[in-house]
């Protein structure tokens, strides 16, 4: 989530043009990969939207004309916010455009590189710019990079109904195969993973069942899921009740109006890890079947475990006590009413992830919040009753050859909220009274300093998506997993920690018994290439990398390049690329060693000053005569 939701993909392997930088020989690592393509599915708020209307803004020279940028044009957000809001809002019931203005997604790579191009705003709104720079530096062919932008305000059914997005995405894969002769690598970030999941389910209904697996094998080789909210994101609840400003100079009330008009906000609601849409006689019903509602089944752990598998209940609300209403959530936190500052009796309700995803939460607050009717309508129409997929149910491993799940960990991440009525009109009728965080190591703490009871984890999330949701893909790993922990910088064999054949219980986490240096940032690889014949599954956890800036992380670019290059190299001997050591491959990988007053890793790096260098590390560069360093990775 967030308006800068970067994803990064290092597609260096696809081209065979000369590569810039000493030590990199594209002749060895390029030709056998030149048939591949990469399809990028961006995240929430990461596609540029343009106006398709004539809208005169009163008392301002800044009007909207066809093809003018809407998301994002900072000038108009500041100067004509009411006009801008008209071009962003959708009807909450049928997802149609505002009568005065409509917006549509831009196309091509330009739609996802910089949302608001400009000397100042460009770098601030950069999403894919750095990644494209890497592709050019490493000689990637232009037709090997395919962007799949979409209107991130819409739910899955509306993307297909209004824009034929999934039909066009299917054609994108087929054209890429015909044009370059090889399968695609799919790179999805944040909400883009939900979009790709929906595409895979939609595809089952689009082509003959006997051809489904063959189509996948022919067109998609590897799926890289970066920062995926597999079980939803808690921030979406805050967007529903009090709004998320995306860092823009708008009020939270305005942000709430905007977010609640998007059906995609419901797409990222947190949900229980114990409930599924698959029918099984051993399961028990956890959602009462009402008029027009679908039934989701939950196992017994849903009722025995606390908070639907999440660390804490997602949201608690203080509402006026109403003994005559006859309504009570299934998990009342307190039996005694609370008393607020104005001495009126109050009751505190607590809602788990299951009660949010099945609509209990929105029904409970309906008498206190008129907008909950809109949210409940969207939840039912576009998710619970969708014949293709109810996405508010846990993922299963996609039936693809190679699946890599990549995310950051151990940053302070929101996992729960406390709200109270503010006695103000909508959309400012709720006030956020407390926030529950998971912190490094999985410990729980509240913003107010109050004690927190819950099920702590072994790590925390990436500052946007909690660890419980990010790490769900660990359940896709088999019974034995190889675990490797390495520094994020260039390193030698002595710094690598490896544990082979770690036992993994189905549905459980994996906590390797490895040492940590508090001054070192690590990257931990969980790899399984044996449990499913002919398929590979891996999870990469990267220390201290937040959800929005993961695209700018050089270590991830490096590992994506090496892993994908290795996967298609005819001389590769291992299931996964070797982690035995990492040598510098770009000048930026060379650093100054202050303890020895020289460049670190002197066999690969040397001091070579260039006019404009402002510090010693900048003058450390790859040796010009460095031989190709990649043979030992095979």
Tab-separated table of N, CA and C in Angstrom, residues 342-431:
chain	number	residue	atom	x	y	z
A	342	UNK	N	-16.811	12.643	28.657
A	342	UNK	CA	-18.051	13.386	28.844
A	342	UNK	C	-19.053	12.611	29.709
A	343	UNK	N	-18.541	11.561	30.383
A	343	UNK	CA	-19.292	10.803	31.380
A	343	UNK	C	-20.449	9.980	30.802
A	344	UNK	N	-20.515	9.830	29.485
A	344	UNK	CA	-21.543	8.967	28.915
A	344	UNK	C	-21.054	7.524	28.916
A	345	UNK	N	-21.924	6.557	29.163
A	345	UNK	CA	-21.491	5.155	29.190
A	345	UNK	C	-21.022	4.699	27.821
A	346	UNK	N	-19.918	3.985	27.799
A	346	UNK	CA	-19.334	3.531	26.539
A	346	UNK	C	-19.093	2.030	26.606
A	347	UNK	N	-19.157	1.384	25.454
A	347	UNK	CA	-18.838	-0.032	25.334
A	347	UNK	C	-17.718	-0.178	24.312
A	348	UNK	N	-16.784	-1.059	24.602
A	348	UNK	CA	-15.675	-1.288	23.677
A	348	UNK	C	-15.875	-2.618	22.976
A	349	UNK	N	-15.898	-2.569	21.656
A	349	UNK	CA	-16.018	-3.777	20.849
A	349	UNK	C	-14.672	-4.099	20.225
A	350	UNK	N	-14.411	-5.383	20.082
A	350	UNK	CA	-13.160	-5.847	19.507
A	350	UNK	C	-13.476	-6.744	18.310
A	351	UNK	N	-12.764	-6.523	17.200
A	351	UNK	CA	-13.045	-7.257	15.974
A	351	UNK	C	-11.777	-7.931	15.460
A	352	UNK	N	-11.889	-9.212	15.161
A	352	UNK	CA	-10.771	-9.973	14.595
A	352	UNK	C	-10.743	-9.795	13.082
A	353	UNK	N	-9.718	-10.347	12.452
A	353	UNK	CA	-9.605	-10.253	10.996
A	353	UNK	C	-10.766	-10.960	10.312
A	354	UNK	N	-11.226	-12.079	10.870
A	354	UNK	CA	-12.359	-12.781	10.265
A	354	UNK	C	-13.603	-11.909	10.269
A	355	UNK	N	-13.844	-11.200	11.363
A	355	UNK	CA	-15.050	-10.379	11.473
A	355	UNK	C	-14.987	-9.147	10.582
A	356	UNK	N	-13.796	-8.739	10.207
A	356	UNK	CA	-13.664	-7.649	9.235
A	356	UNK	C	-13.958	-8.175	7.830
A	357	UNK	N	-13.385	-9.322	7.487
A	357	UNK	CA	-13.527	-9.849	6.130
A	357	UNK	C	-14.920	-10.385	5.843
A	358	UNK	N	-15.664	-10.825	6.873
A	358	UNK	CA	-16.999	-11.352	6.593
A	358	UNK	C	-18.096	-10.290	6.727
A	359	UNK	N	-17.715	-9.050	7.046
A	359	UNK	CA	-18.667	-7.954	7.090
A	359	UNK	C	-19.260	-7.673	8.448
A	360	UNK	N	-18.946	-8.476	9.472
A	360	UNK	CA	-19.487	-8.245	10.816
A	360	UNK	C	-19.108	-6.859	11.329
A	361	UNK	N	-17.882	-6.452	11.075
A	361	UNK	CA	-17.403	-5.153	11.549
A	361	UNK	C	-18.234	-4.016	10.968
A	362	UNK	N	-18.455	-4.037	9.671
A	362	UNK	CA	-19.201	-2.949	9.034
A	362	UNK	C	-20.672	-2.944	9.461
A	363	UNK	N	-21.238	-4.117	9.707
A	363	UNK	CA	-22.615	-4.171	10.199
A	363	UNK	C	-22.712	-3.603	11.610
A	364	UNK	N	-21.688	-3.874	12.425
A	364	UNK	CA	-21.721	-3.453	13.823
A	364	UNK	C	-21.667	-1.940	13.969
A	365	UNK	N	-20.907	-1.270	13.118
A	365	UNK	CA	-20.737	0.179	13.265
A	365	UNK	C	-21.704	0.962	12.379
A	366	UNK	N	-22.630	0.279	11.721
A	366	UNK	CA	-23.504	0.938	10.752
A	366	UNK	C	-24.313	2.068	11.378
A	367	UNK	N	-24.756	1.906	12.627
A	367	UNK	CA	-25.566	2.959	13.253
A	367	UNK	C	-24.742	4.181	13.626
A	368	UNK	N	-23.443	4.052	13.641
A	368	UNK	CA	-22.561	5.157	14.018
A	368	UNK	C	-21.776	5.706	12.834
A	369	UNK	N	-21.842	5.058	11.673
A	369	UNK	CA	-21.040	5.460	10.528
A	369	UNK	C	-21.809	5.149	9.251
A	370	UNK	N	-22.281	6.191	8.578
A	370	UNK	CA	-23.082	5.990	7.374
A	370	UNK	C	-22.273	5.381	6.235
A	371	UNK	N	-20.964	5.578	6.234
A	371	UNK	CA	-20.162	5.089	5.122
A	371	UNK	C	-19.945	3.582	5.193
A	372	UNK	N	-20.222	2.955	6.334
A	372	UNK	CA	-20.048	1.514	6.431
A	372	UNK	C	-20.978	0.778	5.484
A	373	UNK	N	-22.096	1.406	5.114
A	373	UNK	CA	-23.011	0.792	4.150
A	373	UNK	C	-22.341	0.642	2.793
A	374	UNK	N	-21.560	1.659	2.391
A	374	UNK	CA	-20.838	1.575	1.129
A	374	UNK	C	-19.818	0.433	1.169
A	375	UNK	N	-19.058	0.367	2.262
A	375	UNK	CA	-18.034	-0.667	2.382
A	375	UNK	C	-18.648	-2.057	2.383
A	376	UNK	N	-19.773	-2.208	3.097
A	376	UNK	CA	-20.425	-3.515	3.148
A	376	UNK	C	-20.943	-3.909	1.770
A	377	UNK	N	-21.452	-2.942	1.012
A	377	UNK	CA	-21.940	-3.214	-0.342
A	377	UNK	C	-20.791	-3.674	-1.239
A	378	UNK	N	-19.664	-2.973	-1.190
A	378	UNK	CA	-18.521	-3.358	-2.010
A	378	UNK	C	-17.995	-4.738	-1.610
A	379	UNK	N	-17.935	-4.987	-0.311
A	379	UNK	CA	-17.446	-6.274	0.175
A	379	UNK	C	-18.294	-7.418	-0.369
A	380	UNK	N	-19.579	-7.248	-0.348
A	380	UNK	CA	-20.486	-8.304	-0.793
A	380	UNK	C	-20.465	-8.463	-2.313
A	381	UNK	N	-20.591	-7.356	-3.047
A	381	UNK	CA	-20.745	-7.415	-4.486
A	381	UNK	C	-19.464	-7.811	-5.204
A	382	UNK	N	-18.349	-7.215	-4.823
A	382	UNK	CA	-17.119	-7.383	-5.589
A	382	UNK	C	-16.173	-8.438	-5.027
A	383	UNK	N	-16.486	-8.989	-3.867
A	383	UNK	CA	-15.573	-9.945	-3.260
A	383	UNK	C	-16.287	-11.229	-2.813
A	384	UNK	N	-17.204	-11.137	-1.870
A	384	UNK	CA	-17.857	-12.339	-1.370
A	384	UNK	C	-18.690	-13.031	-2.445
A	385	UNK	N	-19.367	-12.266	-3.305
A	385	UNK	CA	-20.241	-12.851	-4.318
A	385	UNK	C	-19.580	-12.956	-5.693
A	386	UNK	N	-18.296	-12.715	-5.777
A	386	UNK	CA	-17.611	-12.786	-7.067
A	386	UNK	C	-17.480	-14.251	-7.501
A	387	UNK	N	-17.998	-14.635	-8.667
A	387	UNK	CA	-17.923	-16.035	-9.091
A	387	UNK	C	-16.511	-16.499	-9.446
A	388	UNK	N	-15.598	-15.561	-9.692
A	388	UNK	CA	-14.230	-15.945	-10.033
A	388	UNK	C	-13.431	-16.291	-8.788
A	389	UNK	N	-13.473	-15.431	-7.773
A	389	UNK	CA	-12.638	-15.630	-6.583
A	389	UNK	C	-13.089	-14.706	-5.473
A	390	UNK	N	-13.159	-15.229	-4.258
A	390	UNK	CA	-13.241	-14.376	-3.077
A	390	UNK	C	-11.812	-14.168	-2.589
A	391	UNK	N	-11.213	-13.018	-2.902
A	391	UNK	CA	-9.794	-12.843	-2.577
A	391	UNK	C	-9.511	-12.681	-1.097
A	392	UNK	N	-10.558	-12.547	-0.263
A	392	UNK	CA	-10.346	-12.414	1.176
A	392	UNK	C	-10.303	-13.789	1.817
A	393	UNK	N	-9.558	-14.681	1.204
A	393	UNK	CA	-9.288	-16.023	1.695
A	393	UNK	C	-7.823	-16.331	1.414
A	394	UNK	N	-7.195	-17.202	2.212
A	394	UNK	CA	-5.747	-17.425	2.074
A	394	UNK	C	-5.352	-17.957	0.703
A	395	UNK	N	-4.157	-17.561	0.311
A	395	UNK	CA	-3.564	-18.011	-0.949
A	395	UNK	C	-3.105	-19.459	-0.834
A	396	UNK	N	-3.090	-20.126	-1.972
A	396	UNK	CA	-2.371	-21.387	-2.132
A	396	UNK	C	-1.284	-21.162	-3.177
A	397	UNK	N	-0.257	-21.976	-3.141
A	397	UNK	CA	0.861	-21.760	-4.074
A	397	UNK	C	0.359	-21.779	-5.510
A	398	UNK	N	0.685	-20.754	-6.297
A	398	UNK	CA	0.286	-20.757	-7.709
A	398	UNK	C	0.905	-21.947	-8.436
A	399	UNK	N	0.201	-22.509	-9.405
A	399	UNK	CA	0.716	-23.693	-10.126
A	399	UNK	C	1.744	-23.329	-11.185
A	400	UNK	N	2.791	-22.631	-10.772
A	400	UNK	CA	3.835	-22.173	-11.673
A	400	UNK	C	5.141	-22.895	-11.375
A	401	UNK	N	6.047	-22.886	-12.343
A	401	UNK	CA	7.299	-23.626	-12.180
A	401	UNK	C	8.131	-23.094	-11.019
A	402	UNK	N	8.294	-21.787	-10.962
A	402	UNK	CA	9.164	-21.172	-9.958
A	402	UNK	C	8.430	-20.023	-9.279
A	403	UNK	N	8.423	-20.044	-7.953
A	403	UNK	CA	7.773	-18.998	-7.174
A	403	UNK	C	8.771	-18.477	-6.146
A	404	UNK	N	9.033	-17.167	-6.183
A	404	UNK	CA	9.938	-16.523	-5.236
A	404	UNK	C	9.155	-15.446	-4.491
A	405	UNK	N	9.164	-15.528	-3.180
A	405	UNK	CA	8.461	-14.571	-2.326
A	405	UNK	C	9.512	-13.713	-1.625
A	406	UNK	N	9.418	-12.385	-1.779
A	406	UNK	CA	10.472	-11.473	-1.324
A	406	UNK	C	9.851	-10.337	-0.527
A	407	UNK	N	10.392	-10.064	0.654
A	407	UNK	CA	9.843	-8.977	1.468
A	407	UNK	C	10.852	-8.535	2.522
A	408	UNK	N	10.624	-7.342	3.059
A	408	UNK	CA	11.455	-6.808	4.131
A	408	UNK	C	10.884	-7.159	5.491
A	409	UNK	N	11.737	-7.157	6.503
A	409	UNK	CA	11.313	-7.517	7.859
A	409	UNK	C	11.964	-6.594	8.883
A	410	UNK	N	11.457	-6.733	10.116
A	410	UNK	CA	12.019	-6.098	11.318
A	410	UNK	C	11.965	-4.573	11.287
A	411	UNK	N	10.862	-4.038	10.767
A	411	UNK	CA	10.571	-2.626	10.895
A	411	UNK	C	9.284	-2.462	11.693
A	412	UNK	N	9.134	-1.321	12.328
A	412	UNK	CA	7.947	-1.046	13.129
A	412	UNK	C	6.728	-0.978	12.220
A	413	UNK	N	5.734	-1.855	12.487
A	413	UNK	CA	4.596	-2.006	11.585
A	413	UNK	C	3.294	-2.019	12.377
A	414	UNK	N	2.297	-1.334	11.884
A	414	UNK	CA	1.001	-1.274	12.544
A	414	UNK	C	0.249	-2.593	12.375
A	415	UNK	N	-0.305	-3.097	13.504
A	415	UNK	CA	-1.071	-4.341	13.456
A	415	UNK	C	-2.448	-4.210	14.097
A	416	UNK	N	-2.754	-3.081	14.724
A	416	UNK	CA	-4.062	-2.921	15.354
A	416	UNK	C	-4.348	-1.475	15.683
A	417	UNK	N	-5.659	-1.141	15.812
A	417	UNK	CA	-6.075	0.240	16.077
A	417	UNK	C	-7.172	0.281	17.128
A	418	UNK	N	-7.197	1.388	17.884
A	418	UNK	CA	-8.290	1.698	18.792
A	418	UNK	C	-8.943	2.989	18.309
A	419	UNK	N	-10.253	2.952	18.126
A	419	UNK	CA	-10.998	4.116	17.648
A	419	UNK	C	-12.103	4.487	18.625
A	420	UNK	N	-12.477	5.747	18.584
A	420	UNK	CA	-13.620	6.234	19.349
A	420	UNK	C	-14.348	7.263	18.496
A	421	UNK	N	-15.649	7.453	18.773
A	421	UNK	CA	-16.421	8.472	18.073
A	421	UNK	C	-15.942	9.861	18.479
A	422	UNK	N	-15.852	10.760	17.517
A	422	UNK	CA	-15.285	12.086	17.780
A	422	UNK	C	-16.342	13.163	17.985
A	423	UNK	N	-17.620	12.811	17.797
A	423	UNK	CA	-18.720	13.792	17.878
A	423	UNK	C	-18.630	14.841	16.775
A	424	UNK	N	-17.941	14.513	15.688
A	424	UNK	CA	-17.877	15.372	14.509
A	424	UNK	C	-18.638	14.703	13.372
A	425	UNK	N	-19.065	15.476	12.374
A	425	UNK	CA	-19.785	14.883	11.249
A	425	UNK	C	-18.856	14.061	10.364
A	426	UNK	N	-19.459	13.181	9.573
A	426	UNK	CA	-18.719	12.410	8.596
A	426	UNK	C	-18.048	13.372	7.598
A	427	UNK	N	-16.800	13.138	7.176
A	427	UNK	CA	-16.005	11.920	7.331
A	427	UNK	C	-15.036	11.935	8.514
A	428	UNK	N	-15.187	12.881	9.436
A	428	UNK	CA	-14.269	12.983	10.569
A	428	UNK	C	-14.897	12.460	11.855
A	429	UNK	N	-15.827	11.494	11.719
A	429	UNK	CA	-16.586	11.057	12.892
A	429	UNK	C	-15.836	10.054	13.763
A	430	UNK	N	-14.675	9.564	13.304
A	430	UNK	CA	-13.859	8.667	14.123
A	430	UNK	C	-12.544	9.344	14.467
A	431	UNK	N	-12.050	9.046	15.655
A	431	UNK	CA	-10.738	9.535	16.065
A	431	UNK	C	-9.891	8.345	16.484
